[in-house]
PDB file of C-alpha atoms in Angstrom:
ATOM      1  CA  UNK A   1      11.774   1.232 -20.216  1.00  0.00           C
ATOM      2  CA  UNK A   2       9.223  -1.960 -21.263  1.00  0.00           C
ATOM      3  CA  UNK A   3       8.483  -3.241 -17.491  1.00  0.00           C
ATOM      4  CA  UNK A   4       7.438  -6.535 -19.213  1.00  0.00           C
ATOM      5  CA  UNK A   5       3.726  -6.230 -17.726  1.00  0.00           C
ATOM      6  CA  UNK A   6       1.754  -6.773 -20.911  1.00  0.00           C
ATOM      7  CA  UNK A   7      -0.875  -9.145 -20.170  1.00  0.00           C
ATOM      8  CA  UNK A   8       0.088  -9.833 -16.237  1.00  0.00           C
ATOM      9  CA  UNK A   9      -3.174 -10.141 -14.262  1.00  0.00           C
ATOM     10  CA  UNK A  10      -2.873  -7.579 -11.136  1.00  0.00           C
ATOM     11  CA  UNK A  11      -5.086  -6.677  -8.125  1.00  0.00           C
ATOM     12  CA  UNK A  12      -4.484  -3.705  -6.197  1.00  0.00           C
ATOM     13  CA  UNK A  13      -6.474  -2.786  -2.911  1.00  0.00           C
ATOM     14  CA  UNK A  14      -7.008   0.623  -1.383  1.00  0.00           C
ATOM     15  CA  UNK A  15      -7.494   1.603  -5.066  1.00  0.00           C
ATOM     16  CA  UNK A  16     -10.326   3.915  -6.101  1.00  0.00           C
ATOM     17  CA  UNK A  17      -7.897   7.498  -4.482  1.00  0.00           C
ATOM     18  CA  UNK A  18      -4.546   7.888  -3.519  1.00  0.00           C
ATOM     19  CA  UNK A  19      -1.482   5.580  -3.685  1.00  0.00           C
ATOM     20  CA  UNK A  20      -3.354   2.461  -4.822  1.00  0.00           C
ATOM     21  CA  UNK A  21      -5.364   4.229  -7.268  1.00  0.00           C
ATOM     22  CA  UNK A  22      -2.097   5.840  -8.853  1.00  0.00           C
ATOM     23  CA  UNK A  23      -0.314   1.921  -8.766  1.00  0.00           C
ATOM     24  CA  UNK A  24      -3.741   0.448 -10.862  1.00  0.00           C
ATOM     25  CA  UNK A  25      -2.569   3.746 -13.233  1.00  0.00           C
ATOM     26  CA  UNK A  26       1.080   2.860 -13.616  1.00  0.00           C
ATOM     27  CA  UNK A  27       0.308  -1.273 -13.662  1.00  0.00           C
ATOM     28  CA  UNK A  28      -2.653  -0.646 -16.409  1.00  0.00           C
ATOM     29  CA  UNK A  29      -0.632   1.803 -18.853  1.00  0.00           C
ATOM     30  CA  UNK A  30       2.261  -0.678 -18.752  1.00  0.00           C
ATOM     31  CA  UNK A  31       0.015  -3.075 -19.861  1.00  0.00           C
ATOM     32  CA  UNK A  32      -1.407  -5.270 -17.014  1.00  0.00           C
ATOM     33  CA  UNK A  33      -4.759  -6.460 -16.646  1.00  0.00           C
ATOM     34  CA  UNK A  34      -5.844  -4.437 -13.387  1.00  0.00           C
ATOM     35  CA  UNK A  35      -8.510  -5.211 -10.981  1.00  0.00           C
ATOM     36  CA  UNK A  36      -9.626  -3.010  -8.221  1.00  0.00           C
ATOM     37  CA  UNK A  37     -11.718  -2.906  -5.217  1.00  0.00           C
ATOM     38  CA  UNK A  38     -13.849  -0.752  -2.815  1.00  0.00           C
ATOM     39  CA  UNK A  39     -16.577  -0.372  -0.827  1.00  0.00           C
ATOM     40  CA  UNK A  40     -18.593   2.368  -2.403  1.00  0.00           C
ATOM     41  CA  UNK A  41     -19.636   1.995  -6.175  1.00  0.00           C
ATOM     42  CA  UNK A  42     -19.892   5.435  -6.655  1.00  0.00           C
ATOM     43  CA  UNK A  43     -16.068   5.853  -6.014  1.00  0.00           C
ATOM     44  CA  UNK A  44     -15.036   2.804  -7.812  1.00  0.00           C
ATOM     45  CA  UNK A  45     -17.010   3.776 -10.989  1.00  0.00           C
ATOM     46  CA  UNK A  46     -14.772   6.544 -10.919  1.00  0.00           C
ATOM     47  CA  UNK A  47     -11.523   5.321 -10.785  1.00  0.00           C
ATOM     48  CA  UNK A  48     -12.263   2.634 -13.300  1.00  0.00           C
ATOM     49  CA  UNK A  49     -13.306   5.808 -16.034  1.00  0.00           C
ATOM     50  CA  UNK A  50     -10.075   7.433 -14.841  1.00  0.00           C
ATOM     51  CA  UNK A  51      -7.934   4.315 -15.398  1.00  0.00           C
ATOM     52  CA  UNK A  52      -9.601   3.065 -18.461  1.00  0.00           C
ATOM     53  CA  UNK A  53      -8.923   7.201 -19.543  1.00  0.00           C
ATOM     54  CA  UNK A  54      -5.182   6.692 -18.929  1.00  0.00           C
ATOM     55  CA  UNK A  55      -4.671   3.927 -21.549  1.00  0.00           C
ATOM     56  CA  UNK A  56      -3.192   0.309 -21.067  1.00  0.00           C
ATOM     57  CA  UNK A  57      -4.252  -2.884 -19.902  1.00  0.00           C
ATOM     58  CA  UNK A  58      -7.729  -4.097 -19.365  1.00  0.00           C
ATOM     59  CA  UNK A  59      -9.425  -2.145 -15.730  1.00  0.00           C
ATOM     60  CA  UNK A  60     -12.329  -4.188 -13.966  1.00  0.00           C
ATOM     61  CA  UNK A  61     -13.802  -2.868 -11.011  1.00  0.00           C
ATOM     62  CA  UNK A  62     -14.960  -4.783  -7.543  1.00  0.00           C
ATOM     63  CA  UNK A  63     -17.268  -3.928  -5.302  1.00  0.00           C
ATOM     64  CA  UNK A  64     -15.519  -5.811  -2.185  1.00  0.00           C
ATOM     65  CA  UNK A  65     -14.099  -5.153   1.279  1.00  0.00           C
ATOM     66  CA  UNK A  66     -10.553  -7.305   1.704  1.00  0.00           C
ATOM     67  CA  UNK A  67     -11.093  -5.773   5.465  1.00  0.00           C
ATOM     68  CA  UNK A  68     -13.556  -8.837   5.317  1.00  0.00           C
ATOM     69  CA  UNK A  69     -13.335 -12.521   4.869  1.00  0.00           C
ATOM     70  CA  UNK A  70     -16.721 -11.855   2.328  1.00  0.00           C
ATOM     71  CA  UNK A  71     -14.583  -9.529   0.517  1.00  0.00           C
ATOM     72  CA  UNK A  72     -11.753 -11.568  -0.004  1.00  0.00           C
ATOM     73  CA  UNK A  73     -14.061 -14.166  -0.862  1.00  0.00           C
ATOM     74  CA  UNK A  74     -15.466 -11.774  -3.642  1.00  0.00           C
ATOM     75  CA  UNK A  75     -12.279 -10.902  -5.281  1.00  0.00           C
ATOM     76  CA  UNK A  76     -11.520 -14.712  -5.283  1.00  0.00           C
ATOM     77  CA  UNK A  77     -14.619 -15.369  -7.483  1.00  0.00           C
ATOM     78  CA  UNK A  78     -14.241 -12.809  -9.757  1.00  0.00           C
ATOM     79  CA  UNK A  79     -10.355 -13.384 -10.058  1.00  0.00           C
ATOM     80  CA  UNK A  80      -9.126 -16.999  -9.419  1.00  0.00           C
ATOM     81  CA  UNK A  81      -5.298 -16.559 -10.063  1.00  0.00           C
ATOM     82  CA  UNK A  82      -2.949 -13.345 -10.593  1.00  0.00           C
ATOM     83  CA  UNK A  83       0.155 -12.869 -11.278  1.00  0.00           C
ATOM     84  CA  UNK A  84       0.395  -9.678  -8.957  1.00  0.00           C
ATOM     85  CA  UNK A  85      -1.426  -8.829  -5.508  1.00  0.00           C
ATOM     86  CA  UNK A  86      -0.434  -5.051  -4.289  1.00  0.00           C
ATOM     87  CA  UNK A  87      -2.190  -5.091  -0.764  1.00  0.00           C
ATOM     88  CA  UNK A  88      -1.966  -1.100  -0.351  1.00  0.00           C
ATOM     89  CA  UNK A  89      -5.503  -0.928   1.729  1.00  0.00           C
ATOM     90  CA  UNK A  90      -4.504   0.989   5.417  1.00  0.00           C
ATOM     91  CA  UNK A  91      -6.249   3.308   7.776  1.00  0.00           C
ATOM     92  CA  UNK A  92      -4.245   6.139  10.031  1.00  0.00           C
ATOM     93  CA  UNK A  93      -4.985   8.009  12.903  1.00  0.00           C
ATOM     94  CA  UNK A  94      -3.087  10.115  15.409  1.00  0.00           C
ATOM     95  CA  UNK A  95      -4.191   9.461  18.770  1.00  0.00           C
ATOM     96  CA  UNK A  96      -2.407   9.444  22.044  1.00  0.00           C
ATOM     97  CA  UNK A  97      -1.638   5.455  23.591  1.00  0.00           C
ATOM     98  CA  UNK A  98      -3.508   5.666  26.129  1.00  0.00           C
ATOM     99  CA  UNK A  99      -6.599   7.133  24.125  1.00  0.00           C
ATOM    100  CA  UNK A 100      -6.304   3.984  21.773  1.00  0.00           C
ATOM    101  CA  UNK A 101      -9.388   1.879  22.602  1.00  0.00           C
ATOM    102  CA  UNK A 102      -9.369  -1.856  21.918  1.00  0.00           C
ATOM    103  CA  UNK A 103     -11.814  -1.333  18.949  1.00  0.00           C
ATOM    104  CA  UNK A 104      -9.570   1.037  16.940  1.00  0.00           C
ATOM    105  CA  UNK A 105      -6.649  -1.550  17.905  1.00  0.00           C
ATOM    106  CA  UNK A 106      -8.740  -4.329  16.499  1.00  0.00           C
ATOM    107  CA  UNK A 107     -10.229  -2.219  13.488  1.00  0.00           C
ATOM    108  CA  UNK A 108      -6.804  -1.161  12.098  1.00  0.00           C
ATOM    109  CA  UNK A 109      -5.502  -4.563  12.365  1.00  0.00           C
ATOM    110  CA  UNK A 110      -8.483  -5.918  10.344  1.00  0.00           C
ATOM    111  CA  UNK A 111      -8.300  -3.327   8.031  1.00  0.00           C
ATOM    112  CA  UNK A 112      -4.177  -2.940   7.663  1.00  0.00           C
ATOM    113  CA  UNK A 113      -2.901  -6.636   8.429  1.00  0.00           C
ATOM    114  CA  UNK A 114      -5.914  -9.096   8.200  1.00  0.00           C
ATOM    115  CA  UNK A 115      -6.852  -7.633   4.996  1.00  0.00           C
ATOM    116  CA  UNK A 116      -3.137  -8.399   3.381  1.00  0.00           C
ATOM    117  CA  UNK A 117      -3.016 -11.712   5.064  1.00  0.00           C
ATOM    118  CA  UNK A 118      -6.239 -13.496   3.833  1.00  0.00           C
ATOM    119  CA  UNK A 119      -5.662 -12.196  -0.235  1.00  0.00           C
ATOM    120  CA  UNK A 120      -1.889 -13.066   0.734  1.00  0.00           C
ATOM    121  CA  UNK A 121      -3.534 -16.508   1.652  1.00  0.00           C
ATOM    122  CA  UNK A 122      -6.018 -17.212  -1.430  1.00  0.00           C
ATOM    123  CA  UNK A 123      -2.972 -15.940  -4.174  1.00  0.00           C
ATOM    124  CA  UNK A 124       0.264 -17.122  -2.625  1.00  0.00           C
ATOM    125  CA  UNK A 125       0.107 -21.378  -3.146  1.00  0.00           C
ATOM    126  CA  UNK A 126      -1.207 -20.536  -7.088  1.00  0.00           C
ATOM    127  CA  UNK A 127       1.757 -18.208  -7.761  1.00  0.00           C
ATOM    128  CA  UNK A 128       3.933 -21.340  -6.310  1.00  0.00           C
ATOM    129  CA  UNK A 129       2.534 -23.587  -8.764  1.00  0.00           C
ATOM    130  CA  UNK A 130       2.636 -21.465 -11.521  1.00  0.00           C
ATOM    131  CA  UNK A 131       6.440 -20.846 -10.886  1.00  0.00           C
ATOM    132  CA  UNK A 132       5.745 -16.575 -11.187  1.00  0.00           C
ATOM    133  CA  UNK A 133       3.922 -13.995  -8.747  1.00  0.00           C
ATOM    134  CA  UNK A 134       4.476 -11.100  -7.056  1.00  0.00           C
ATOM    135  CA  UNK A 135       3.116  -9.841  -3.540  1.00  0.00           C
ATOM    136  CA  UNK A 136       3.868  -6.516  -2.473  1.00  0.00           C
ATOM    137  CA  UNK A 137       2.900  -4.742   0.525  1.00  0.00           C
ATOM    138  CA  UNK A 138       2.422  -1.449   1.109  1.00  0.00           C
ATOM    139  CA  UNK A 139       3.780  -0.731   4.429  1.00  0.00           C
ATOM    140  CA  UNK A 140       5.333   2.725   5.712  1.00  0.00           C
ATOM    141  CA  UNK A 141       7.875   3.584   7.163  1.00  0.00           C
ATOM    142  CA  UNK A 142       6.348   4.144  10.871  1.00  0.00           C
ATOM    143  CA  UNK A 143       7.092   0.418  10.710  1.00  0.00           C
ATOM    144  CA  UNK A 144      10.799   1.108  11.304  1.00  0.00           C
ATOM    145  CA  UNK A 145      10.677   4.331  12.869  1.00  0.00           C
ATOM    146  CA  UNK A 146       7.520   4.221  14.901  1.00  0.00           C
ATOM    147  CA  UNK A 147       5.491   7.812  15.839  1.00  0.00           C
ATOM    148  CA  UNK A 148       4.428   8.431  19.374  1.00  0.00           C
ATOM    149  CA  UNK A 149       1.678   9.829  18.285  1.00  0.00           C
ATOM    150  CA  UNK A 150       0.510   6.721  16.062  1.00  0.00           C
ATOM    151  CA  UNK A 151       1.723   3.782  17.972  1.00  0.00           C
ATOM    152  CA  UNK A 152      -0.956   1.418  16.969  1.00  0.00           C
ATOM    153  CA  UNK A 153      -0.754   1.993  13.437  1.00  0.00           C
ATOM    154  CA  UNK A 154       3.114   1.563  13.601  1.00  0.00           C
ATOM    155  CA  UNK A 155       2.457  -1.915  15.152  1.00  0.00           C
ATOM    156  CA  UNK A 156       0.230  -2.729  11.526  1.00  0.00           C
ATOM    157  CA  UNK A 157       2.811  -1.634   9.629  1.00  0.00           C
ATOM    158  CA  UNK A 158       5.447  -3.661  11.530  1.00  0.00           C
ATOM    159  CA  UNK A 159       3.055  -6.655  11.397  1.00  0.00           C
ATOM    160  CA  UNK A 160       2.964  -6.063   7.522  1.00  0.00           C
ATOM    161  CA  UNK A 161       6.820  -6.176   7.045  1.00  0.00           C
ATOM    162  CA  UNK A 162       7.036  -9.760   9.026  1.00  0.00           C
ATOM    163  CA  UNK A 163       4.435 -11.160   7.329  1.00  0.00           C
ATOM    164  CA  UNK A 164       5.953  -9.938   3.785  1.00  0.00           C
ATOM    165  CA  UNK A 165       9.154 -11.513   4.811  1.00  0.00           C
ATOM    166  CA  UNK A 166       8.066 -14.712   6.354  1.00  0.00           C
ATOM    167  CA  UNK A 167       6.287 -15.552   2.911  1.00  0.00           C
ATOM    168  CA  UNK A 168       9.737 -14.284   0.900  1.00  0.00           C
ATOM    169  CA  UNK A 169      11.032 -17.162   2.823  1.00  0.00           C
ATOM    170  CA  UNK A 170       9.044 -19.781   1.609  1.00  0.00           C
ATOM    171  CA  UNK A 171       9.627 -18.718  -1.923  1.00  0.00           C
ATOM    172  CA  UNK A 172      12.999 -20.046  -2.219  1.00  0.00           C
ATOM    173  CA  UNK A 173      14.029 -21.152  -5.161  1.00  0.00           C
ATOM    174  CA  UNK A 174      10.901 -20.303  -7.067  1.00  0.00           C
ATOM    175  CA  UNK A 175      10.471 -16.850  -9.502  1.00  0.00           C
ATOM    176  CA  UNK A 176       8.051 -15.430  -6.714  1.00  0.00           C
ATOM    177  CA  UNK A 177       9.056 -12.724  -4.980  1.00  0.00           C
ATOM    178  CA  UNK A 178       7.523 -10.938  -1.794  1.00  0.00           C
ATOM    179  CA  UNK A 179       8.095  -7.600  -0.979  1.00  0.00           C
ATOM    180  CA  UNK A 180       7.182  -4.356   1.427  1.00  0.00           C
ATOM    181  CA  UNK A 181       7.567  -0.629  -0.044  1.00  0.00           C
ATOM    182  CA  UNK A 182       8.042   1.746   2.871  1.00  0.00           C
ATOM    183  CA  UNK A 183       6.421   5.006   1.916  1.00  0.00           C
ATOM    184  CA  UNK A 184       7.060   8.407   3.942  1.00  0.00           C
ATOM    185  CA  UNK A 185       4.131  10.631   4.743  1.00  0.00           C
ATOM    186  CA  UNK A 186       2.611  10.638   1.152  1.00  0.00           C
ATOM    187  CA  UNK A 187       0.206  13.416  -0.431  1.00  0.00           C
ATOM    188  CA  UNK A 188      -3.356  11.949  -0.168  1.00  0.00           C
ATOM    189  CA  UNK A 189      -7.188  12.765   0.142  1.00  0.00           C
ATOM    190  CA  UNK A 190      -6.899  12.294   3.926  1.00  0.00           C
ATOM    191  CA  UNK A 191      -3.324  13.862   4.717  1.00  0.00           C
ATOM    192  CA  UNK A 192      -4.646  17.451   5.165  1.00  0.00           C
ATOM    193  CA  UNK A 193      -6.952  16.369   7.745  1.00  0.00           C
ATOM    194  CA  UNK A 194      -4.221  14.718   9.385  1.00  0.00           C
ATOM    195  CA  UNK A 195      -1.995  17.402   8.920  1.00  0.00           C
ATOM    196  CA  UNK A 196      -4.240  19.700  11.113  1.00  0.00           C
ATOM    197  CA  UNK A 197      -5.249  17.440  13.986  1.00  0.00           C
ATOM    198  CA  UNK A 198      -1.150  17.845  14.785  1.00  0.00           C
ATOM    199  CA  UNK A 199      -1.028  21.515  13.572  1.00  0.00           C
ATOM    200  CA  UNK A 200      -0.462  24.181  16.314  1.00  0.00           C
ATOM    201  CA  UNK A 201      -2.825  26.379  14.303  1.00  0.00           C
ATOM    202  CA  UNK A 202      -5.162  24.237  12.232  1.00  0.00           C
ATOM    203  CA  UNK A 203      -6.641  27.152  10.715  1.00  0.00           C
ATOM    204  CA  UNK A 204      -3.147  28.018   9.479  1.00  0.00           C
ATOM    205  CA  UNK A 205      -2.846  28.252   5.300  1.00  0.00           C
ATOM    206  CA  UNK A 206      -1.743  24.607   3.837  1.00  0.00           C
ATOM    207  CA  UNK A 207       1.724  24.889   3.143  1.00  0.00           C
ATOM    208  CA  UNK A 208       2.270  26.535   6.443  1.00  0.00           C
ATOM    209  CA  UNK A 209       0.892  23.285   8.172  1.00  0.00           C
ATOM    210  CA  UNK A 210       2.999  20.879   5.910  1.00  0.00           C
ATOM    211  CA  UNK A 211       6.262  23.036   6.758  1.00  0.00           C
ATOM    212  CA  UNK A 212       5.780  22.809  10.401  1.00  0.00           C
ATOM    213  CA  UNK A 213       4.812  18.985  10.463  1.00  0.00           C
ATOM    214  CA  UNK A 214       8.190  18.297   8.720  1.00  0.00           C
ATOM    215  CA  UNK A 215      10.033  20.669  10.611  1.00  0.00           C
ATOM    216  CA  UNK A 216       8.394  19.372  14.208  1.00  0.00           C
ATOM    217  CA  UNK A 217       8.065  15.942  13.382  1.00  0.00           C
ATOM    218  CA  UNK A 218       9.699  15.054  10.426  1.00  0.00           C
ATOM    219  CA  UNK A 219      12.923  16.770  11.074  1.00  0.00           C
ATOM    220  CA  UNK A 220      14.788  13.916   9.573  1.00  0.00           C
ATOM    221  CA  UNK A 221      13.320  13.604   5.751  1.00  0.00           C
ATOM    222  CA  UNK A 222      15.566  14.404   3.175  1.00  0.00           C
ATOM    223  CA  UNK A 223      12.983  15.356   1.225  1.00  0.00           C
ATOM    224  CA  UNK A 224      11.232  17.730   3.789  1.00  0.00           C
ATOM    225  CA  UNK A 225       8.085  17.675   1.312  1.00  0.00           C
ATOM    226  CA  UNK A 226       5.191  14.860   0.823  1.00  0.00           C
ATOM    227  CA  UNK A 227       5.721  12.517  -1.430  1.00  0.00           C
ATOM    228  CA  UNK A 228       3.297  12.367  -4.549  1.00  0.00           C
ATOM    229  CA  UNK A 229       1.595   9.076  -4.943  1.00  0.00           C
ATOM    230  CA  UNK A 230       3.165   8.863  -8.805  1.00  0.00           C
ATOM    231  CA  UNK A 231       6.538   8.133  -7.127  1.00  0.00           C
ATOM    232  CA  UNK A 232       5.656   5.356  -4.692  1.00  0.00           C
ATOM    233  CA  UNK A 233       3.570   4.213  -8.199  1.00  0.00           C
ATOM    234  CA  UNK A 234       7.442   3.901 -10.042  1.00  0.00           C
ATOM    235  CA  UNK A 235       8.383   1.886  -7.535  1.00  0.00           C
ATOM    236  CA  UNK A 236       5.814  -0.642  -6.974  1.00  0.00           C
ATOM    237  CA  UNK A 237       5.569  -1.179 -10.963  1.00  0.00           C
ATOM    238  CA  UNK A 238       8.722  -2.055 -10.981  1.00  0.00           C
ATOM    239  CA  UNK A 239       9.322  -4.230  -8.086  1.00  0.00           C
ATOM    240  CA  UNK A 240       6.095  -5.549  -9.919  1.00  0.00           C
ATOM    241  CA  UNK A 241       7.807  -6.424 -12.919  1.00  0.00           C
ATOM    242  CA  UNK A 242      10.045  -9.538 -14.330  1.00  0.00           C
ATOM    243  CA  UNK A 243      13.035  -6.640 -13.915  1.00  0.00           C
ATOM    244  CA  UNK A 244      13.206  -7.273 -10.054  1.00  0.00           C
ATOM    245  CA  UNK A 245      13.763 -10.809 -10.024  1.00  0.00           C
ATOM    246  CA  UNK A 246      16.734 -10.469  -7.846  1.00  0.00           C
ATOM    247  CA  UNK A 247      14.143  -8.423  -5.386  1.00  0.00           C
ATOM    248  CA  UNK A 248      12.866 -10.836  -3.141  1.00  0.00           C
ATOM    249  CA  UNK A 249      11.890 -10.252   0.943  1.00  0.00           C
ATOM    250  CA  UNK A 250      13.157  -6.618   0.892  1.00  0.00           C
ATOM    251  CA  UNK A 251      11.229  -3.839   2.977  1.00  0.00           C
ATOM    252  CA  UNK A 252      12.171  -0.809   0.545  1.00  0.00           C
ATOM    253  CA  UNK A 253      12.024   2.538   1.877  1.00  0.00           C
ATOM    254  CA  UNK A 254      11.718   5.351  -0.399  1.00  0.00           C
ATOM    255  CA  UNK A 255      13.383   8.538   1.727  1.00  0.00           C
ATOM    256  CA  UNK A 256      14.673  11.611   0.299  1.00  0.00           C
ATOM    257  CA  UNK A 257      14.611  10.076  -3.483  1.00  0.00           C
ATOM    258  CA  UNK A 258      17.012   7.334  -2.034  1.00  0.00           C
ATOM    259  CA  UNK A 259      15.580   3.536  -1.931  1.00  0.00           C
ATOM    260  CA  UNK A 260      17.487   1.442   0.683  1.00  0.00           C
ATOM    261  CA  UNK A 261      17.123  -2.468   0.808  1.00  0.00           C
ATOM    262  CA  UNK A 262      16.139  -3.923   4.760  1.00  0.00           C
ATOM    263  CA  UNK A 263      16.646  -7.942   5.037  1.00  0.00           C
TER     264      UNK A 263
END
């Protein structure tokens, strides 16, 4: 299926591993001109080689920090206008409530809401004028069903999903669309260590520790398995794409291979 990309202009943050790195893969080999962004140049030389490797659209790398207003700043310089902002950049921890200091508060909501917000900000009145543009934020699903174990991270992720439908609602009438994709626990570089600060037996093999997470605290997932990055990549190229014009303030949550629609 053509997603109709060819030549869009996209930024995706969070995207040198992971999810965002496999969105800048889907947008570029559809075509779109992708930028991406990091903090270490090491890392983002890296993913640029990997993306340029995959075929597509044109891949620039950033050194920049959207966790910071001179970040944001950065990526406004080198890219003035786009037709697509993916803020996927987020931090996770699992730590009891009343273990959560004020500084991790304040460093995931930099990092997880701020960070959305101020690119959100620069993008948002130019995709107005220009009658086209797509935000989309990459949320989770702890925004809706909120972990005792990760309360403060739930609250970003909630924070995410009101400010993704506040700006659907001043799109009205316009072919700009604002979205939130609500991905499960997703395979990652940092999900094993995660995995074993809840194991019972850290030391236990991998897919022993994954098993018991779902069972214990995922007892509800359909698809009782993490979700590869690739799949939450589908998604958010085509909610991405001229296709989902009729996709507008939605928090979609991808569960068990099902996609259900929250407004």
């Amino acid at each position: 299926m053509d997603l109709q990309l060819n030549g869009k202009k996209a930024l995706v943050t969070g995207s040198t591993a992971g999810i965002g790195l496999e969105i800048a893969r889907r947008l570029a080999t559809e075509g779109a001109d992708v930028i991406i962004c990091g903090r270490s140049q090491a890392k983002l030389d890296e993913a640029v080689a990997q993306l340029r490797a995959s075929g597509g659209g044109k891949v620039r790398g950033v050194l920049a920090d959207p966790a910071t207003a001179e970040g944001a700043k950065t990526l406004l310089e080198v890219a003035p206008d786009l037709d697509i902002l993916v803020n996927n950049l987020g931090i996770y921890e699992a730590k009891d409530f009343v273990d959560i200091s004020d500084e991790a508060w304040r460093k995931l909501f930099e990092v997880n809401v701020l960070s959305g917000a101020r690119l959100a900000r620069q993008y948002f009145p130019g995709m107005l004028e220009r009658n086209w543009g797509r935000i989309i934020f990459i949320a989770s699903e702890a925004g809706i069903r909120v972990p005792s174990d990760m309360i403060h991270y739930a609250v970003t992720k909630t924070a995410q999903l009101t400010i993704s439908r506040g700006l659907a609602e001043l799109t009205k009438g316009t072919r700009v669309t604002v979205n939130s994709v609500l991905p499960g626990p997703t395979r990652s570089e940092g999900i094993v260590d995660f995995l074993k600060s809840v194991a019972s037996d850290p030391h236990a093999p991998a897919a022993e520790i994954e098993a018991e997470f779902f069972r214990k605290d995922r007892a509800t997932s359909l698809l009782q398995r993490m979700i590869e990055p690739e799949e939450i990549a589908n998604l958010v190229a085509y909610v991405a794409s001229p296709l989902s014009a009729a996709t507008n303030g939605a928090a979609l949550r991808v569960e068990g291979g099902l996609i259900s629609t929250i407004t």
